[in-house]
C-alpha positions as MATLAB code, in Angstrom:
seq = 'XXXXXXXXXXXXXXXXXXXXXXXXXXXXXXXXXXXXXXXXXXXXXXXXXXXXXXXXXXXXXXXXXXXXXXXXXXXXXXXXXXXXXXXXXXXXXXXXXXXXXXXXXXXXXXXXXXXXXXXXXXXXXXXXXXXXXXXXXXXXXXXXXXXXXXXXXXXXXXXXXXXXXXXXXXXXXXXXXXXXXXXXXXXXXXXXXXXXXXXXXXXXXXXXXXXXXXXXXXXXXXXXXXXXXXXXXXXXXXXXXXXXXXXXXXXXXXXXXXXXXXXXXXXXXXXXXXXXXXXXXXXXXXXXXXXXXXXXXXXXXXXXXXXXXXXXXXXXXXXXXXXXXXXXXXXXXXXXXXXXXXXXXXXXXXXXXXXXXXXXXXXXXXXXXXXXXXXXXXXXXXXXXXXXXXXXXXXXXXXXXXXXXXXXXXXXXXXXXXXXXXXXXXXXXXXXXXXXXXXXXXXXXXXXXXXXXXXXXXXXXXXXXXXXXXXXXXXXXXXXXXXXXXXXXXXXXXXXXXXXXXXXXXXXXXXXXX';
ca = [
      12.391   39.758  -27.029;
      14.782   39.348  -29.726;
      18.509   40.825  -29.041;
      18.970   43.756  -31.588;
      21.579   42.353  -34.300;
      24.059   45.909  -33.894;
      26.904   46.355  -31.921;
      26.956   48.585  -29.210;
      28.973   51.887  -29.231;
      28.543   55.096  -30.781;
      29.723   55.337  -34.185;
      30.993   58.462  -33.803;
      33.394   57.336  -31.481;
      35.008   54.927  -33.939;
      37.005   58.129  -34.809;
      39.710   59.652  -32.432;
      43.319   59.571  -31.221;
      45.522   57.716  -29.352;
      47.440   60.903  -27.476;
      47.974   59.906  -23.769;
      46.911   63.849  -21.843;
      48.084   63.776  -18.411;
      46.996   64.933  -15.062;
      47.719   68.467  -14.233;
      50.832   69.088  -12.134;
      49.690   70.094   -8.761;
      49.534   74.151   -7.749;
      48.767   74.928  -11.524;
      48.134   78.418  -11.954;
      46.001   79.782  -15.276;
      43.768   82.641  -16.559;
      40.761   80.048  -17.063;
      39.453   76.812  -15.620;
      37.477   74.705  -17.912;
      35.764   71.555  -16.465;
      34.370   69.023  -19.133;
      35.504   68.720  -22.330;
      32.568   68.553  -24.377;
      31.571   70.484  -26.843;
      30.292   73.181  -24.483;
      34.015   72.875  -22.770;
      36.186   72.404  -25.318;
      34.085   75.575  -27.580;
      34.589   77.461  -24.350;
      38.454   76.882  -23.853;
      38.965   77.665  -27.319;
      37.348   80.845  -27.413;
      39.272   81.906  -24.340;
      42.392   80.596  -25.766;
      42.092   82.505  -29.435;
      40.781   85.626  -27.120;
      44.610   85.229  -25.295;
      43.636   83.848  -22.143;
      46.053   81.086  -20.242;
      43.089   78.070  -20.258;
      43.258   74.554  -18.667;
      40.560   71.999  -19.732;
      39.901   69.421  -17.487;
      38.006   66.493  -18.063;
      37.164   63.289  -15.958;
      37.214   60.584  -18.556;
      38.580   61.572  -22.235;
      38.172   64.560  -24.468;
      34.505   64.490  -26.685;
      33.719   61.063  -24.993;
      31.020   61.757  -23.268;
      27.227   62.889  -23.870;
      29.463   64.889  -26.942;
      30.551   61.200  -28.080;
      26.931   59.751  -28.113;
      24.920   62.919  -29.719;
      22.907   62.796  -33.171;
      24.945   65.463  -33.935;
      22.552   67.392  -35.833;
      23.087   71.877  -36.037;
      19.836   72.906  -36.304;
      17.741   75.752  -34.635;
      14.666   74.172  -35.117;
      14.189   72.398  -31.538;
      10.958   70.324  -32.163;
       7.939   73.554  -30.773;
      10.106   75.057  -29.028;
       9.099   78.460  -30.427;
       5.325   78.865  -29.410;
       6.844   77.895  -25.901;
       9.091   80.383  -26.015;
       7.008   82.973  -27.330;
       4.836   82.240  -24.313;
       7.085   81.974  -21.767;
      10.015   84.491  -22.916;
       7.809   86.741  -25.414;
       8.429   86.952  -28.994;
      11.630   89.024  -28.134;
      13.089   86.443  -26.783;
      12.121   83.470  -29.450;
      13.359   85.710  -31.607;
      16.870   86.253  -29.737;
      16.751   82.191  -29.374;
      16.905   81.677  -32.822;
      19.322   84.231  -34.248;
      21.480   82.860  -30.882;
      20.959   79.147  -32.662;
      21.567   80.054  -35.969;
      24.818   82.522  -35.037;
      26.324   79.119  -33.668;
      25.486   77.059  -36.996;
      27.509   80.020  -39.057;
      29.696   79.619  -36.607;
      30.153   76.224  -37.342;
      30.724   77.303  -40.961;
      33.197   79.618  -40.431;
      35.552   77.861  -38.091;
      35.627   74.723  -40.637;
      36.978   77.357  -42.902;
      39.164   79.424  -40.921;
      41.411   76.331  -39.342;
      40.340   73.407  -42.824;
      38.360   71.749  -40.686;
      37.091   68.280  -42.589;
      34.244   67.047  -40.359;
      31.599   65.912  -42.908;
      29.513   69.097  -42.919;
      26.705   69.224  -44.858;
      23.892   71.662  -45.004;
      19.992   70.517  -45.434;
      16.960   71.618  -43.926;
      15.210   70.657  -40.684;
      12.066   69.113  -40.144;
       9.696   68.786  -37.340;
       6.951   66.089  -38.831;
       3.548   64.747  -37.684;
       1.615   61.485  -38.658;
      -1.468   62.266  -37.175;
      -3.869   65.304  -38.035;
      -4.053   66.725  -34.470;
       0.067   66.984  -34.465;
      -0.155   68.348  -37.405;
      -1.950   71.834  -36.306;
       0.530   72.079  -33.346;
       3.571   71.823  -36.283;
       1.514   74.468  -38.165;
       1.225   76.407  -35.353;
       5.075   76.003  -34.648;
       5.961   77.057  -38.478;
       4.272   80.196  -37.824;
       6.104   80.647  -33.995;
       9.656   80.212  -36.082;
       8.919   82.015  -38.737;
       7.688   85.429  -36.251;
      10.687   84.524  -34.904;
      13.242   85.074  -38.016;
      13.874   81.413  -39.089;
      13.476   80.546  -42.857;
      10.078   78.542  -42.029;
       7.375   77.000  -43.658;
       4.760   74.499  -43.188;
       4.999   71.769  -45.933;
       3.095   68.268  -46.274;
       5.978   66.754  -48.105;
       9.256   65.362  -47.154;
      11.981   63.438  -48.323;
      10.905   60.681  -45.630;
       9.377   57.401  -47.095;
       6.398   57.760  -45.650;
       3.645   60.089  -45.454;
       3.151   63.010  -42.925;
       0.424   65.131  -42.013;
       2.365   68.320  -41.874;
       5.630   69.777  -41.469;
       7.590   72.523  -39.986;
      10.806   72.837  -42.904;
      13.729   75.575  -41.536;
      16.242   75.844  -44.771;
      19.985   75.752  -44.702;
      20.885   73.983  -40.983;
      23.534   71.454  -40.834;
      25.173   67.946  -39.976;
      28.537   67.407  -38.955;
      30.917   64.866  -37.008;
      30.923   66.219  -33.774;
      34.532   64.106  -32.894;
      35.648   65.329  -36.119;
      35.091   69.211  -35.466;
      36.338   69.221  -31.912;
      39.258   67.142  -32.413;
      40.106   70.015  -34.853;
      39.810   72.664  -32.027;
      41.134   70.850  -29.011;
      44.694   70.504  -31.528;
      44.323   73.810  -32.621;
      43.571   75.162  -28.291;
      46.897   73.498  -27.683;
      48.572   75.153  -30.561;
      47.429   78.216  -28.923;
      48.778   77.409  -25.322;
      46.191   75.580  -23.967;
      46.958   72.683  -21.461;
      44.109   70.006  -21.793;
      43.753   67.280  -19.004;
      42.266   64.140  -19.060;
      41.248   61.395  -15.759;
      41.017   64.876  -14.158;
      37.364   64.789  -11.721;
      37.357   67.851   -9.524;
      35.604   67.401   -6.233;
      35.856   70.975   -4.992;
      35.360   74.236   -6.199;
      36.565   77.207   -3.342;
      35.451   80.688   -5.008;
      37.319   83.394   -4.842;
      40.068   85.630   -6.467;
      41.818   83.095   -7.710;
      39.176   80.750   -7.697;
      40.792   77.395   -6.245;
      39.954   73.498   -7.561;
      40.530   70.235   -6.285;
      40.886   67.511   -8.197;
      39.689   63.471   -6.646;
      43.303   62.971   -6.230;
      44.050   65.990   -4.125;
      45.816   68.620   -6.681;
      45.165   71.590   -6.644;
      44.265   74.356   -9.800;
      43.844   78.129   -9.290;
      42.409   80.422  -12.169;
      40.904   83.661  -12.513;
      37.839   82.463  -13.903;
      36.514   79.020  -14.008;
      33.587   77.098  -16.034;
      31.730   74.330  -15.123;
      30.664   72.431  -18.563;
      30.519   69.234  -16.811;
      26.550   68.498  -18.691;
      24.802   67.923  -15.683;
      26.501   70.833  -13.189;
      28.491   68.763  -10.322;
      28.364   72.648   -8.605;
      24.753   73.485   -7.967;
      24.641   76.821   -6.454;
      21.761   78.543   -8.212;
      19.557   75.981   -7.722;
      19.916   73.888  -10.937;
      19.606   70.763   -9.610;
      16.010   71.699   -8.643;
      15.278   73.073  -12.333;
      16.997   70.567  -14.261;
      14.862   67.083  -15.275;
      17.459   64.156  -16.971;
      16.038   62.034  -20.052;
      17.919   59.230  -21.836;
      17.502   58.269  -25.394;
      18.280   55.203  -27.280;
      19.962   55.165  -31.258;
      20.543   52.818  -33.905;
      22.050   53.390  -36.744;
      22.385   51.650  -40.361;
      23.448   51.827  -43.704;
      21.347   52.562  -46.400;
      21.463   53.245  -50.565;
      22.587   56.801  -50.976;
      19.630   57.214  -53.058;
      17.269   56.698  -50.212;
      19.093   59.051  -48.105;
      15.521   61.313  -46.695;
      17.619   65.288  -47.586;
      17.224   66.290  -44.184;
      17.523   65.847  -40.510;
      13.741   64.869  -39.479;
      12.153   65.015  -35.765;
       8.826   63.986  -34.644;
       7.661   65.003  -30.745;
       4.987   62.845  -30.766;
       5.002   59.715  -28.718;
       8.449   58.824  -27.323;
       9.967   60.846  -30.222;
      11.419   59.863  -33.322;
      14.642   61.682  -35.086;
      16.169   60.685  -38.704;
      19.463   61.821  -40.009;
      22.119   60.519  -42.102;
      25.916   60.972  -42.457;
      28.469   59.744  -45.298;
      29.463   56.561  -45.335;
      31.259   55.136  -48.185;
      30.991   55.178  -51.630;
      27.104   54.906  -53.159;
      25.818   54.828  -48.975;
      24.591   56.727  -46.076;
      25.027   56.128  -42.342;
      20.970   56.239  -41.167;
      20.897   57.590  -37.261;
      17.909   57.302  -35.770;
      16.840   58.150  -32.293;
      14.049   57.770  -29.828;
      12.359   56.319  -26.704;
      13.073   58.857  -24.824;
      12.651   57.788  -20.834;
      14.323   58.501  -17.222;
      17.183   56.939  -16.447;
      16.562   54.022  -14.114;
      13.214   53.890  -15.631;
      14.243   50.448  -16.775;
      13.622   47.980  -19.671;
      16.116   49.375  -21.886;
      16.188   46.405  -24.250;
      12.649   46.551  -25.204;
      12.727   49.983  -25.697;
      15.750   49.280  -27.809;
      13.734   46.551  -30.026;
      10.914   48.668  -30.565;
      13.090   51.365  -32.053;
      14.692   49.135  -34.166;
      11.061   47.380  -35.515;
      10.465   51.280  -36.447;
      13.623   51.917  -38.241;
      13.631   48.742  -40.092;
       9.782   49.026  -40.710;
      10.365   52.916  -42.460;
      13.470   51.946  -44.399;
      13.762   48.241  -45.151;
      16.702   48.357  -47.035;
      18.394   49.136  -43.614;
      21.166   47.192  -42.330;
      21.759   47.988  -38.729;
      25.359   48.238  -37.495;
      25.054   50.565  -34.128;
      23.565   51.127  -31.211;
      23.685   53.397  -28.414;
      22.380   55.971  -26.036;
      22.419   59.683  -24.895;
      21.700   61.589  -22.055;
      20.252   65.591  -21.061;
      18.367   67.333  -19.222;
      15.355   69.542  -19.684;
      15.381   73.084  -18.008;
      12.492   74.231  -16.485;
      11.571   77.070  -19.135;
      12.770   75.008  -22.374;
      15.860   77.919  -22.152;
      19.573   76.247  -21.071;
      21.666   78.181  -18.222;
      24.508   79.828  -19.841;
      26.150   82.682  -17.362;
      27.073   83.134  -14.045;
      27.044   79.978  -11.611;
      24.914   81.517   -9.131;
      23.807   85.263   -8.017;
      26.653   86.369   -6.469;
      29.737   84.962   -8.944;
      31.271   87.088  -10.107;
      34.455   84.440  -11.504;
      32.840   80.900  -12.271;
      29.692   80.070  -14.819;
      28.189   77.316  -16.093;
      26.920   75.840  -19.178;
      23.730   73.340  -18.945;
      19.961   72.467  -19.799;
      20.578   72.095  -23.595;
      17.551   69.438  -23.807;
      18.711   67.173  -26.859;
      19.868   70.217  -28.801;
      23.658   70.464  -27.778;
      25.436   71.057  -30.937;
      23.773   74.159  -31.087;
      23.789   75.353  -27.906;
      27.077   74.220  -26.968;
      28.699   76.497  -29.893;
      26.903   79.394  -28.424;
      27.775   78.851  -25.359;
      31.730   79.218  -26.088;
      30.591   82.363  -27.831;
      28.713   83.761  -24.800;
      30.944   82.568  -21.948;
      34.368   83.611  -23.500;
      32.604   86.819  -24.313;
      31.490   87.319  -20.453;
      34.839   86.273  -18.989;
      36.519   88.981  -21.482;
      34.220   91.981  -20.397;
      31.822   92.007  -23.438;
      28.237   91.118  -23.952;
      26.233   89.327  -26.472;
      22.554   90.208  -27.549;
      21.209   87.039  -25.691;
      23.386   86.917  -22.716;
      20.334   87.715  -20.294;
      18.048   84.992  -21.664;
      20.607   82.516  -21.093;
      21.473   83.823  -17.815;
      21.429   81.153  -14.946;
      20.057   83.264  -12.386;
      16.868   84.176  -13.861;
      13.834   82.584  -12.027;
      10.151   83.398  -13.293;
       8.447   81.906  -10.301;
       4.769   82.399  -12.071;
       6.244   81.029  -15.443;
       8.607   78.337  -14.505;
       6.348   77.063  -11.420;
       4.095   74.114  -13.478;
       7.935   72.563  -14.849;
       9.592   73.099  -11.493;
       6.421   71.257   -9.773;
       6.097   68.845  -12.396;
      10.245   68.159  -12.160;
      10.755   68.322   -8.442;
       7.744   65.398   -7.821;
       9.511   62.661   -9.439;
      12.542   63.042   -8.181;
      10.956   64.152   -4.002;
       9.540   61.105   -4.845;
      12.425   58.720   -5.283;
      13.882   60.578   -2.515;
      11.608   60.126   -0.177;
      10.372   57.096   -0.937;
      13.639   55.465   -1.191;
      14.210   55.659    2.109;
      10.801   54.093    3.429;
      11.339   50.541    5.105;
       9.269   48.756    2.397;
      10.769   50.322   -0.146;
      12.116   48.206   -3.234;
      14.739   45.730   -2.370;
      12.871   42.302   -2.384;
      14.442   39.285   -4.638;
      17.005   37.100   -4.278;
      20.392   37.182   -5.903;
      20.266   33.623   -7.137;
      17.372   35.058   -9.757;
      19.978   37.217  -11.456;
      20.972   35.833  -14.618;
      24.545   36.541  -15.821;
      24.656   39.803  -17.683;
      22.139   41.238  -14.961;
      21.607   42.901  -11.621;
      18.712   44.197   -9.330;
      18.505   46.011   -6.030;
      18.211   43.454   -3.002;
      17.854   43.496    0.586;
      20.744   42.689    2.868;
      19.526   43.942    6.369;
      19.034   47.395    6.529;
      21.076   47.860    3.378;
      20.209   48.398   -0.254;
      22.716   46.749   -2.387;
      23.319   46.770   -6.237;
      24.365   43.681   -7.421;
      25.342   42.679  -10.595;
      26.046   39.391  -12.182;
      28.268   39.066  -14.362;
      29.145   37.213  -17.492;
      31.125   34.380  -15.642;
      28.581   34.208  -12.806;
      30.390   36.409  -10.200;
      28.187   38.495   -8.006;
      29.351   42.358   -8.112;
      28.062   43.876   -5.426;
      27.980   47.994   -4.430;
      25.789   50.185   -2.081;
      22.714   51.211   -3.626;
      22.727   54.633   -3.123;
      23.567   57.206   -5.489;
      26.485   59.337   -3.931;
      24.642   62.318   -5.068;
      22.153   62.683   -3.024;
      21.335   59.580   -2.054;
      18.127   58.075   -4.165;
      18.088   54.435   -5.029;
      19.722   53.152   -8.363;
      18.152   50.991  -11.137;
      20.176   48.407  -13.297;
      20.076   49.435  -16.958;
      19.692   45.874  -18.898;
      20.939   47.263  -21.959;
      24.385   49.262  -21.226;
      24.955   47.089  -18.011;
      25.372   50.332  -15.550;
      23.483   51.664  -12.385;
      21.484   54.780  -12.954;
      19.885   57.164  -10.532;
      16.381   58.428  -11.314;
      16.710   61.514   -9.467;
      19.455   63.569  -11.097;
      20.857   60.517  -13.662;
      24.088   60.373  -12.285;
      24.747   56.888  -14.025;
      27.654   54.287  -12.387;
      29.401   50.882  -14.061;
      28.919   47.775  -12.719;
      32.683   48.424  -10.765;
      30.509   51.363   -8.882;
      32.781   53.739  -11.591;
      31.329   57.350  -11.877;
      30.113   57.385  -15.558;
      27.918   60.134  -15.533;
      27.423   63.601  -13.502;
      26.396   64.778  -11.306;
      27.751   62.269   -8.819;
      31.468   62.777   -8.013;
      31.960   59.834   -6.212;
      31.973   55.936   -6.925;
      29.477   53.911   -5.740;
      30.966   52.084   -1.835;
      31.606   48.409   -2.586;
      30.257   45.878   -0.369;
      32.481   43.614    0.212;
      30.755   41.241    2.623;
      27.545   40.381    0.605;
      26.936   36.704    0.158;
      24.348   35.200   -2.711;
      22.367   33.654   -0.037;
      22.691   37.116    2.075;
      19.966   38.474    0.381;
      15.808   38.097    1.746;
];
């Protein structure tokens, strides 16, 4: 395997700020809790803050750095077939209150860039979902029609602006691109402008319902608030049962510049195989930036580097006039019913919600749901509140994805903990740069090697809930298969919905390990 000639990191996050946010003070007292700054988070605080609520965003890391920081960043409300699903599932009622949800966020988009002189490199083209082979290519035909019931400008088409051939097309008109960094940089300045407080290295551990609601943060402050929202991606709260209706994918990007001239027009998505998505963003005089994404797979599911090479061979084989400069990865998670959980945290909440499920399509989704969870916190109600609401559960309906979602992960769970279970290998076969999970006793131990040859290593099992990890190759972090809480190689939290680090072990020797 040949090492892919980028560098890693997300271009988007070339652009940001230096400004140092502290901690909150402890005993802080506000209208609205907000934690995770995302885009879900920050859209959320925003809206609260413009509506004339007292809001506090707190986030764990830094502001847009997360799954926000690593999107394709692509406003579209085509979302690959989602539509015949829906129709199926939620009726053609609610496809069509999907769409008109999806495309209310987009104009959205539009008219905050305009309202505050937002630059964020927005751009409006239409959206494709593609097929190469002839039996995709009825299912895309059959998903033109789905959109089009459902009030999206659709059509099926056979050509593209791709530079290659396709079998058929679905083509939505007038969606958009933007810098996601760009855009919510814009809002977090303009939330503080407005009052808002915004926190960063802020995890919160506990969440004590009630009127106020009360959270704690790892370091032992304390916030109250009326309200509070938990935009944290994957919940770190699960009390409607998300955890159990929630399935995690990871998928890898490269990106490249190309001629302006053989920029494709479009943002471009194919769900056959493990997926394939094309868009590009400005880059300099007479070039485009060319982002494409793919091999989609569950973290932990390892071999990250080959799946990494083979989506390079692909983007270098459809545009050879590439020249890579990025690479990276992002994470979601798939809700049961293809629908994300926007509303209430649980049955009986009547002051916390959540955001979550938004299944590769965040931009999107994460607009709306500012829109709908500032506009439930204030006393109003959008058309499609109930179809994002949390605490629906079609047993008959959502039963084959719940099934299909809960075996995997029972499966790690369980078998994780059987005596023969991985853990074989000796620490001396880890070559610098990598790590495996290894026996010590009756322990399961992570250990990494690292670039200098010293042995890292940490308790193997996910704080979560306790599955096994698996070494990423690629990125260099520990990753649970269960949920995808993801870890560095310190045993850092990178990734919800762990809340704690991974326990160092402090007394394992190279030749420790059977």
């Amino acid at each position: 395997m040949r090492d892919v000639p980028v560098r890693p990191g997300s271009y988007w996050m070339e652009y940001g700020d230096d400004t140092a946010r502290p901690r909150p003070p402890d005993g802080l007292d506000v209208d609205v809790a907000v934690i995770g700054a995302g885009i879900a988070g920050i859209c959320t605080a925003w809206e609260l803050a413009r509506a004339g609520r007292t809001v506090a965003l707190l986030e764990a890391h830094r502001v847009a750095a997360g799954v926000t920081g690593h999107t394709t960043a692509k406003l579209s409300a085509l979302h690959g077939n989602v539509y015949q699903r829906l129709r199926s599932t939620r009726g053609a009622q609610g496809a069509a209150l999907y769409a008109r949800s999806q495309q209310d966020a987009i104009g959205h988009v539009v008219a905050v860039c305009q309202e505050l002189g937002i630059d964020c490199d927005l751009e409006r083209f239409p959206a494709f979902t593609y097929a190469e082979t002839a039996k995709e290519a009825h299912t895309v035909e059959a998903e033109a029609e789905a959109a089009r019931e459902a009030g999206l400008p659709a059509s099926y088409v056979k050509e593209t602006g791709l530079p290659f051939p396709v079998a058929g097309a679905v083509r939505v008109e007038d969606q958009a691109l933007f810098h996601p960094r760009k855009y919510l940089y814009a809002l977090v300045a303009d939330l503080e402008r407005r009052g808002g407080q915004v926190f960063e290295g802020t995890r919160i551990v506990g969440l004590r319902e009630g009127e106020p609601c009360r959270l704690t943060t790892e370091d032992g402050r304390t916030v109250s608030a009326r309200d509070v929202v938990v935009a944290t991606h994957y919940p770190v709260f699960d009390r409607s049962l998300l955890f159990a209706r929630l399935k995690p994918h990871r998928e890898l990007v490269v990106a490249g510049v190309i001629p302006a001239g053989q920029d494709p027009l479009g943002m471009y998505l194919t769900p056959e195989g493990t997926t394939r998505s094309v868009r590009t963003a400005p880059y300099g005089e007479g070039q485009r930036l060319l982002i494409v994404t793919g091999e989609k797979f569950t973290p932990g599911a390892g071999r990250v580097g080959e799946r990494y090479e083979r989506l390079e061979t692909w983007t270098t084989q459809r545009f050879p006039d590439v020249r890579l400069t990025h690479r990276w990865a992002a994470q979601d998670n798939e809700p049961t019913d293809g629908v994300p959980f926007v509303g209430a945290l649980h049955p009986r909440a009547r002051h916390s919600f959540v955001a979550a499920g938004f299944n590769s399509w965040g931009m999107a989704s994460g607009v709306m749901s500012g829109k709908l969870l500032a506009a439930r916190i204030t006393g109003e109600k959008l058309p499609w509140t109930d179809l994002y609401d949390p605490v629906r559960l079609k047993p008959l309906k959502e039963a084959p994805s719940l099934m299909r979602f809960q075996a995997a992960a029972a499966g790690h769970f369980v078998g994780d903990r059987l005596p023969f279970v991985t853990g074989g290998g000796r620490a001396s076969a880890i070559p610098p740069g990598g790590g495996a999970v290894l026996r010590s006793g009756a322990r399961h131990v992570a250990v990494h090697r690292d670039e200098a040859g010293e042995l890292h290593a940490l308790s193997a099992r996910c704080t979560h809930l306790g599955c096994l990890v698996r070494f990423n190759d690629a990125e260099r972090t520990w990753e649970c298969p269960c949920h995808g809480s993801r870890y560095g190689t310190g045993g850092e939290v990178l990734q919800g919905p762990a809340i704690h680090p991974l326990e160092r072990v402090h007394d394992f020797e190279e030749d420790d390990d059977a």
